[in-house]
């Protein structure tokens, strides 16, 4: 491992069918007022809301309702939630939902007592909160897997007026203090959202994997996680209530983006940058935007990093290297990825998400280009990748 790094992860995880029982003990660490953040009401229909509220009431907490967190949380919702937290002087933000809800809660935790525009400062300018900043603690009850937001500092916010969807990775002060992970809480998720989450997990792993040429322990970990995901996802699409499969996927999602597998590595993240720009203009499901642009992107950059793409084919997909060049191996590996994507049922073309030829230049202009991975893209190359994704 050639890179230098500092590793810190303060999130306490409670995992399994009885995980919610640990919420009572966690709540004792915080004051009396809890901002309960959640989405459009699915947790009320499936009973998770009642279970969480029962625990909060039994703990004597005052509940401040913060409903309506959308799948791609907006800057307007962020400002609304921050105002709510400030008005009620909340002691804890408890996010019940998937990555979007937890991302939003982190943004609110920083924005609530910030004297300025959190969107401009933390997202557009990528500033770090001051050392003495007042940051509200965040806890999470996970109901959809994919983002890994339950154990990282990431927060993605969308500004439709500006055509931007930007992620900010905050430090450990903003990471959830605790997260409740019960795989059964994901059972009622619609298949479209379920498989979008599956691909989000795979994308997180590939973004970190496809960089560097050194012998890095992090790459071996990523390969194992990818193999686990592929195996479990094939079972889950056949039987979404396969507890073993769903529990393995939930655990893989957490480790895919809890900062472990990035250690010692540069990272790519251009699939996410293009996918997030696509999402900013179409409001499409995050995991599906990644699926739509991944194959065109990786087929374009593979020649710049052939050894790793050849290794991906062998280590993740079991492609035999006998008699094949690195280029042939790389192609077979990406073909195997494509076959799996079709098998689980993700979106394969960005036109299905609302992208048109006319919209491509605007999406390209909204794409943040990172000088990382095996090749730094130009705007024209982003345009060509988006065209190939149609």
Short mmCIF file of C-alpha atoms in Angstrom, two decimals:
data_model
loop_
_atom_site.label_atom_id
_atom_site.label_comp_id
_atom_site.label_asym_id
_atom_site.label_seq_id
_atom_site.Cartn_x
_atom_site.Cartn_y
_atom_site.Cartn_z
CA UNK A 1 0.00 0.00 0.00
CA UNK A 2 1.62 3.20 -1.17
CA UNK A 3 -0.86 5.81 0.07
CA UNK A 4 -0.91 7.70 3.36
CA UNK A 5 -4.15 7.89 5.29
CA UNK A 6 -5.86 8.54 8.60
CA UNK A 7 -8.77 6.29 9.49
CA UNK A 8 -11.53 7.19 11.95
CA UNK A 9 -15.08 5.89 12.13
CA UNK A 10 -17.07 6.72 15.26
CA UNK A 11 -20.46 5.28 14.24
CA UNK A 12 -21.85 2.57 16.51
CA UNK A 13 -23.85 -0.02 14.54
CA UNK A 14 -26.61 -2.24 15.90
CA UNK A 15 -27.30 -5.01 13.38
CA UNK A 16 -29.89 -7.77 13.13
CA UNK A 17 -33.53 -8.61 13.75
CA UNK A 18 -33.41 -7.23 17.30
CA UNK A 19 -31.39 -4.11 16.43
CA UNK A 20 -34.16 -1.65 17.30
CA UNK A 21 -34.02 -2.76 20.94
CA UNK A 22 -30.76 -0.82 21.21
CA UNK A 23 -32.42 2.50 20.38
CA UNK A 24 -33.58 2.97 23.98
CA UNK A 25 -30.03 2.85 25.30
CA UNK A 26 -28.76 5.19 22.60
CA UNK A 27 -31.44 7.79 23.34
CA UNK A 28 -30.24 8.11 26.94
CA UNK A 29 -27.14 9.90 25.65
CA UNK A 30 -29.08 12.86 24.26
CA UNK A 31 -31.41 15.62 25.47
CA UNK A 32 -35.21 15.55 25.47
CA UNK A 33 -36.05 16.83 21.97
CA UNK A 34 -35.70 14.62 18.89
CA UNK A 35 -36.31 15.74 15.31
CA UNK A 36 -37.77 12.72 13.54
CA UNK A 37 -36.89 12.97 9.85
CA UNK A 38 -38.43 10.63 7.29
CA UNK A 39 -39.79 10.52 3.76
CA UNK A 40 -43.14 10.24 2.10
CA UNK A 41 -44.97 7.97 4.50
CA UNK A 42 -43.91 4.43 3.60
CA UNK A 43 -42.61 3.92 7.14
CA UNK A 44 -46.13 4.62 8.40
CA UNK A 45 -47.65 2.06 6.05
CA UNK A 46 -45.16 -0.68 6.92
CA UNK A 47 -45.26 -0.08 10.69
CA UNK A 48 -41.67 1.08 11.21
CA UNK A 49 -42.80 4.59 12.15
CA UNK A 50 -44.97 3.27 14.99
CA UNK A 51 -42.17 1.07 16.30
CA UNK A 52 -39.73 3.99 16.40
CA UNK A 53 -42.23 6.42 17.90
CA UNK A 54 -43.11 3.91 20.61
CA UNK A 55 -39.45 3.76 21.63
CA UNK A 56 -39.12 7.56 21.58
CA UNK A 57 -42.23 8.05 23.72
CA UNK A 58 -41.21 5.35 26.19
CA UNK A 59 -37.89 7.19 26.54
CA UNK A 60 -39.77 10.39 27.37
CA UNK A 61 -38.65 12.26 24.28
CA UNK A 62 -40.43 15.23 22.72
CA UNK A 63 -40.85 14.44 19.01
CA UNK A 64 -40.50 17.16 16.38
CA UNK A 65 -41.96 15.83 13.13
CA UNK A 66 -39.91 16.43 9.98
CA UNK A 67 -41.66 14.51 7.21
CA UNK A 68 -41.48 14.73 3.43
CA UNK A 69 -37.78 14.17 2.79
CA UNK A 70 -37.68 13.45 -0.94
CA UNK A 71 -35.49 10.82 -2.68
CA UNK A 72 -33.11 13.54 -3.91
CA UNK A 73 -33.30 16.01 -0.99
CA UNK A 74 -33.42 19.60 -2.18
CA UNK A 75 -31.78 22.75 -0.89
CA UNK A 76 -35.24 24.08 -0.05
CA UNK A 77 -35.97 21.06 2.15
CA UNK A 78 -32.54 21.41 3.75
CA UNK A 79 -33.30 25.00 4.71
CA UNK A 80 -36.73 24.03 6.01
CA UNK A 81 -35.31 21.24 8.16
CA UNK A 82 -32.55 23.48 9.51
CA UNK A 83 -35.10 26.10 10.52
CA UNK A 84 -37.17 23.43 12.29
CA UNK A 85 -34.15 22.15 14.21
CA UNK A 86 -33.14 25.64 15.24
CA UNK A 87 -36.66 26.72 16.26
CA UNK A 88 -37.13 23.67 18.50
CA UNK A 89 -33.52 23.56 19.70
CA UNK A 90 -33.42 19.83 19.01
CA UNK A 91 -30.90 17.60 20.75
CA UNK A 92 -30.84 14.77 18.20
CA UNK A 93 -31.90 14.29 14.59
CA UNK A 94 -33.15 10.73 14.07
CA UNK A 95 -33.30 9.85 10.38
CA UNK A 96 -35.61 6.93 9.59
CA UNK A 97 -35.24 5.89 5.97
CA UNK A 98 -32.63 5.34 3.30
CA UNK A 99 -29.60 7.25 2.19
CA UNK A 100 -31.45 10.36 1.09
CA UNK A 101 -33.04 10.83 4.50
CA UNK A 102 -29.76 10.26 6.33
CA UNK A 103 -27.88 12.53 3.90
CA UNK A 104 -30.48 15.21 4.56
CA UNK A 105 -30.22 14.81 8.33
CA UNK A 106 -26.46 15.36 8.17
CA UNK A 107 -26.96 18.50 6.14
CA UNK A 108 -29.51 19.78 8.64
CA UNK A 109 -27.19 18.96 11.54
CA UNK A 110 -24.57 21.33 10.14
CA UNK A 111 -26.90 23.98 8.69
CA UNK A 112 -29.18 24.47 11.70
CA UNK A 113 -26.83 26.70 13.70
CA UNK A 114 -24.62 27.90 10.85
CA UNK A 115 -24.69 31.66 10.36
CA UNK A 116 -24.67 31.68 6.59
CA UNK A 117 -25.81 29.76 3.50
CA UNK A 118 -24.99 26.09 4.07
CA UNK A 119 -25.53 25.25 0.40
CA UNK A 120 -23.01 27.84 -0.81
CA UNK A 121 -20.47 27.20 1.94
CA UNK A 122 -20.46 23.45 2.49
CA UNK A 123 -21.69 22.06 -0.81
CA UNK A 124 -20.60 24.47 -3.54
CA UNK A 125 -17.43 25.68 -1.82
CA UNK A 126 -16.79 22.35 -0.04
CA UNK A 127 -15.79 24.14 3.18
CA UNK A 128 -15.38 22.26 6.46
CA UNK A 129 -17.41 23.36 9.49
CA UNK A 130 -15.37 25.40 11.95
CA UNK A 131 -13.76 23.54 14.85
CA UNK A 132 -16.18 25.15 17.30
CA UNK A 133 -19.25 24.77 15.05
CA UNK A 134 -22.45 23.66 16.78
CA UNK A 135 -23.43 20.42 15.06
CA UNK A 136 -26.53 18.48 16.09
CA UNK A 137 -25.92 14.74 16.62
CA UNK A 138 -27.50 12.39 14.05
CA UNK A 139 -28.80 8.87 14.52
CA UNK A 140 -30.23 6.56 11.87
CA UNK A 141 -32.74 3.76 11.48
CA UNK A 142 -32.02 2.29 8.05
CA UNK A 143 -34.89 1.16 5.79
CA UNK A 144 -33.17 1.07 2.39
CA UNK A 145 -29.61 -0.02 1.64
CA UNK A 146 -27.26 1.35 -0.96
CA UNK A 147 -25.62 4.62 -0.03
CA UNK A 148 -23.72 3.57 3.09
CA UNK A 149 -24.82 6.90 4.56
CA UNK A 150 -25.47 5.17 7.88
CA UNK A 151 -21.73 4.98 8.56
CA UNK A 152 -20.11 7.84 6.67
CA UNK A 153 -20.05 11.63 6.54
CA UNK A 154 -21.50 11.98 3.05
CA UNK A 155 -24.45 14.24 2.30
CA UNK A 156 -25.83 14.88 -1.20
CA UNK A 157 -28.17 17.82 -1.84
CA UNK A 158 -29.88 18.87 -5.08
CA UNK A 159 -30.45 22.42 -6.28
CA UNK A 160 -32.83 22.22 -9.24
CA UNK A 161 -32.69 25.95 -9.93
CA UNK A 162 -28.93 25.74 -10.44
CA UNK A 163 -28.99 22.32 -12.12
CA UNK A 164 -26.60 20.94 -9.51
CA UNK A 165 -26.52 17.86 -7.31
CA UNK A 166 -23.49 18.03 -5.02
CA UNK A 167 -22.11 15.73 -2.38
CA UNK A 168 -20.14 16.91 0.61
CA UNK A 169 -18.17 14.45 2.74
CA UNK A 170 -18.15 15.89 6.25
CA UNK A 171 -15.75 14.81 8.97
CA UNK A 172 -16.48 12.45 11.85
CA UNK A 173 -18.41 15.11 13.78
CA UNK A 174 -21.25 14.79 11.27
CA UNK A 175 -21.21 11.01 10.88
CA UNK A 176 -24.16 9.26 12.56
CA UNK A 177 -23.42 8.58 16.22
CA UNK A 178 -25.35 5.32 15.90
CA UNK A 179 -27.28 3.38 13.28
CA UNK A 180 -29.96 0.70 13.62
CA UNK A 181 -29.69 -1.92 10.86
CA UNK A 182 -32.48 -4.51 10.75
CA UNK A 183 -32.53 -6.24 7.34
CA UNK A 184 -36.26 -6.96 7.78
CA UNK A 185 -36.93 -3.21 7.59
CA UNK A 186 -35.93 -3.39 3.90
CA UNK A 187 -38.31 -6.22 2.94
CA UNK A 188 -41.22 -4.04 1.77
CA UNK A 189 -39.13 -1.85 -0.51
CA UNK A 190 -40.36 -1.88 -4.15
CA UNK A 191 -38.14 -3.90 -6.47
CA UNK A 192 -37.11 -0.83 -8.50
CA UNK A 193 -35.73 0.87 -5.40
CA UNK A 194 -34.21 -2.34 -4.10
CA UNK A 195 -32.15 -3.05 -7.23
CA UNK A 196 -31.21 0.63 -7.59
CA UNK A 197 -29.66 0.27 -4.14
CA UNK A 198 -27.84 -2.88 -5.22
CA UNK A 199 -26.18 -1.06 -8.08
CA UNK A 200 -25.34 1.92 -5.89
CA UNK A 201 -23.37 -0.47 -3.67
CA UNK A 202 -21.52 -1.93 -6.65
CA UNK A 203 -20.78 1.54 -7.97
CA UNK A 204 -19.30 2.66 -4.65
CA UNK A 205 -16.95 -0.30 -4.71
CA UNK A 206 -15.93 0.18 -8.35
CA UNK A 207 -15.32 3.92 -7.87
CA UNK A 208 -12.72 3.09 -5.23
CA UNK A 209 -11.39 -0.06 -6.90
CA UNK A 210 -10.58 1.33 -10.36
CA UNK A 211 -7.57 3.39 -9.39
CA UNK A 212 -3.94 2.78 -8.45
CA UNK A 213 -1.65 0.03 -9.67
CA UNK A 214 -0.02 -1.02 -6.39
CA UNK A 215 -0.77 -4.17 -4.42
CA UNK A 216 -3.35 -2.77 -2.01
CA UNK A 217 -5.22 -4.65 0.71
CA UNK A 218 -8.21 -2.38 0.10
CA UNK A 219 -8.62 -3.87 -3.39
CA UNK A 220 -8.80 -7.40 -2.02
CA UNK A 221 -11.48 -6.31 0.44
CA UNK A 222 -13.42 -4.62 -2.38
CA UNK A 223 -13.28 -7.76 -4.53
CA UNK A 224 -14.71 -9.86 -1.71
CA UNK A 225 -17.50 -7.36 -1.13
CA UNK A 226 -18.35 -7.29 -4.84
CA UNK A 227 -18.53 -11.07 -5.00
CA UNK A 228 -20.77 -11.14 -1.93
CA UNK A 229 -23.07 -8.52 -3.44
CA UNK A 230 -23.40 -10.35 -6.76
CA UNK A 231 -24.21 -13.64 -5.04
CA UNK A 232 -26.71 -12.18 -2.56
CA UNK A 233 -28.41 -9.90 -5.09
CA UNK A 234 -29.16 -12.84 -7.37
CA UNK A 235 -30.99 -14.50 -4.48
CA UNK A 236 -32.75 -11.32 -3.38
CA UNK A 237 -34.32 -10.56 -6.77
CA UNK A 238 -35.83 -14.05 -6.75
CA UNK A 239 -36.98 -13.81 -3.12
CA UNK A 240 -36.84 -10.28 -1.66
CA UNK A 241 -37.59 -11.72 1.81
CA UNK A 242 -34.53 -13.97 1.85
CA UNK A 243 -33.15 -12.75 5.18
CA UNK A 244 -29.67 -14.11 4.66
CA UNK A 245 -29.35 -12.47 1.25
CA UNK A 246 -30.77 -9.13 2.42
CA UNK A 247 -28.62 -9.11 5.56
CA UNK A 248 -25.47 -9.75 3.53
CA UNK A 249 -26.42 -6.95 1.14
CA UNK A 250 -27.09 -4.55 4.02
CA UNK A 251 -23.72 -5.32 5.60
CA UNK A 252 -21.92 -5.05 2.24
CA UNK A 253 -23.54 -1.66 1.59
CA UNK A 254 -22.24 -0.33 4.88
CA UNK A 255 -18.69 -1.51 4.32
CA UNK A 256 -18.67 -0.40 0.70
CA UNK A 257 -18.69 3.26 1.74
CA UNK A 258 -17.75 3.57 5.40
CA UNK A 259 -14.28 4.85 4.39
CA UNK A 260 -12.51 1.51 4.85
CA UNK A 261 -11.92 0.36 1.27
CA UNK A 262 -10.64 3.76 0.17
CA UNK A 263 -7.67 3.55 2.55
CA UNK A 264 -4.34 3.96 0.77
CA UNK A 265 -5.97 4.76 -2.57
CA UNK A 266 -6.82 7.57 -4.88
CA UNK A 267 -10.42 7.26 -6.03
CA UNK A 268 -12.34 7.89 -9.24
CA UNK A 269 -15.99 8.95 -8.58
CA UNK A 270 -16.65 10.14 -12.14
CA UNK A 271 -19.60 7.76 -12.55
CA UNK A 272 -21.13 9.48 -9.54
CA UNK A 273 -20.33 12.94 -10.89
CA UNK A 274 -21.97 12.19 -14.24
CA UNK A 275 -24.84 10.30 -12.60
CA UNK A 276 -25.50 13.09 -10.10
CA UNK A 277 -25.52 15.69 -12.88
CA UNK A 278 -28.03 13.51 -14.75
CA UNK A 279 -30.11 13.27 -11.57
CA UNK A 280 -30.02 17.05 -11.05
CA UNK A 281 -31.71 17.53 -14.42
CA UNK A 282 -34.10 14.56 -14.38
CA UNK A 283 -34.67 13.88 -10.66
CA UNK A 284 -34.16 10.19 -11.47
CA UNK A 285 -33.39 7.57 -8.83
CA UNK A 286 -29.72 7.85 -7.89
CA UNK A 287 -28.74 4.20 -8.33
CA UNK A 288 -30.37 4.08 -11.74
CA UNK A 289 -28.47 7.14 -12.97
CA UNK A 290 -25.26 5.35 -12.00
CA UNK A 291 -26.34 2.20 -13.79
CA UNK A 292 -27.18 4.10 -16.97
CA UNK A 293 -23.76 5.74 -17.33
CA UNK A 294 -21.43 3.10 -15.83
CA UNK A 295 -20.83 0.83 -18.81
CA UNK A 296 -20.19 3.66 -21.30
CA UNK A 297 -17.81 5.25 -18.79
CA UNK A 298 -15.88 2.11 -17.90
CA UNK A 299 -15.61 0.94 -21.51
CA UNK A 300 -14.11 4.32 -22.32
CA UNK A 301 -11.56 4.39 -19.46
CA UNK A 302 -10.64 0.68 -19.45
CA UNK A 303 -7.76 1.10 -21.96
CA UNK A 304 -6.13 3.55 -19.52
CA UNK A 305 -6.16 0.98 -16.68
CA UNK A 306 -6.15 -2.41 -18.38
CA UNK A 307 -4.36 -4.40 -15.64
CA UNK A 308 -7.00 -3.53 -13.03
CA UNK A 309 -9.90 -4.18 -15.42
CA UNK A 310 -8.36 -7.55 -16.30
CA UNK A 311 -8.01 -8.33 -12.59
CA UNK A 312 -11.67 -7.32 -12.08
CA UNK A 313 -12.72 -9.89 -14.67
CA UNK A 314 -10.82 -12.69 -12.98
CA UNK A 315 -11.27 -11.84 -9.30
CA UNK A 316 -14.90 -10.71 -9.30
CA UNK A 317 -16.48 -12.57 -12.22
CA UNK A 318 -14.32 -15.70 -12.46
CA UNK A 319 -13.31 -15.11 -16.07
CA UNK A 320 -10.51 -17.44 -17.14
CA UNK A 321 -7.35 -15.66 -18.31
CA UNK A 322 -6.11 -18.61 -20.36
CA UNK A 323 -4.97 -17.48 -23.81
CA UNK A 324 -6.40 -13.96 -23.45
CA UNK A 325 -4.87 -10.53 -23.59
CA UNK A 326 -5.53 -7.95 -20.88
CA UNK A 327 -7.81 -6.12 -23.30
CA UNK A 328 -9.86 -9.26 -23.93
CA UNK A 329 -10.10 -9.97 -20.22
CA UNK A 330 -11.19 -6.40 -19.50
CA UNK A 331 -13.92 -6.66 -22.14
CA UNK A 332 -15.19 -9.96 -20.75
CA UNK A 333 -15.27 -8.52 -17.24
CA UNK A 334 -17.38 -5.56 -18.32
CA UNK A 335 -19.62 -7.91 -20.31
CA UNK A 336 -20.12 -9.96 -17.13
CA UNK A 337 -21.00 -6.76 -15.25
CA UNK A 338 -23.55 -5.94 -17.96
CA UNK A 339 -25.08 -9.42 -17.76
CA UNK A 340 -25.50 -9.07 -13.98
CA UNK A 341 -27.04 -5.62 -14.34
CA UNK A 342 -29.64 -6.97 -16.77
CA UNK A 343 -30.24 -9.96 -14.52
CA UNK A 344 -31.14 -7.85 -11.49
CA UNK A 345 -33.14 -5.40 -13.61
CA UNK A 346 -31.48 -1.98 -13.40
CA UNK A 347 -31.94 0.75 -16.00
CA UNK A 348 -29.48 0.29 -18.85
CA UNK A 349 -30.10 3.48 -20.84
CA UNK A 350 -30.27 7.08 -19.65
CA UNK A 351 -33.07 7.82 -22.11
CA UNK A 352 -35.28 5.74 -19.82
CA UNK A 353 -34.58 8.32 -17.11
CA UNK A 354 -35.42 11.36 -19.22
CA UNK A 355 -32.10 12.23 -20.85
CA UNK A 356 -32.39 13.53 -24.40
CA UNK A 357 -29.81 14.59 -26.97
CA UNK A 358 -30.85 18.19 -26.41
CA UNK A 359 -30.29 17.94 -22.64
CA UNK A 360 -26.79 16.44 -22.87
CA UNK A 361 -24.80 19.72 -23.00
CA UNK A 362 -26.54 21.00 -19.86
CA UNK A 363 -25.83 17.75 -18.01
CA UNK A 364 -22.20 17.91 -19.11
CA UNK A 365 -21.96 21.48 -17.84
CA UNK A 366 -23.30 20.33 -14.46
CA UNK A 367 -20.75 17.51 -14.21
CA UNK A 368 -17.92 18.13 -11.77
CA UNK A 369 -14.74 16.66 -13.24
CA UNK A 370 -12.23 15.13 -10.83
CA UNK A 371 -8.55 14.68 -11.79
CA UNK A 372 -8.45 11.11 -10.49
CA UNK A 373 -8.84 7.53 -11.60
CA UNK A 374 -7.03 6.35 -14.72
CA UNK A 375 -7.99 9.26 -16.97
CA UNK A 376 -9.21 12.82 -16.40
CA UNK A 377 -12.20 13.48 -18.60
CA UNK A 378 -12.76 16.50 -20.81
CA UNK A 379 -16.19 18.05 -21.29
CA UNK A 380 -16.35 16.57 -24.80
CA UNK A 381 -15.63 13.11 -23.40
CA UNK A 382 -18.43 13.55 -20.83
CA UNK A 383 -20.74 14.45 -23.71
CA UNK A 384 -19.70 11.34 -25.65
CA UNK A 385 -20.21 9.10 -22.60
CA UNK A 386 -23.70 10.56 -22.07
CA UNK A 387 -24.44 9.99 -25.76
CA UNK A 388 -23.34 6.38 -25.49
CA UNK A 389 -25.58 5.97 -22.44
CA UNK A 390 -28.74 6.89 -24.37
#
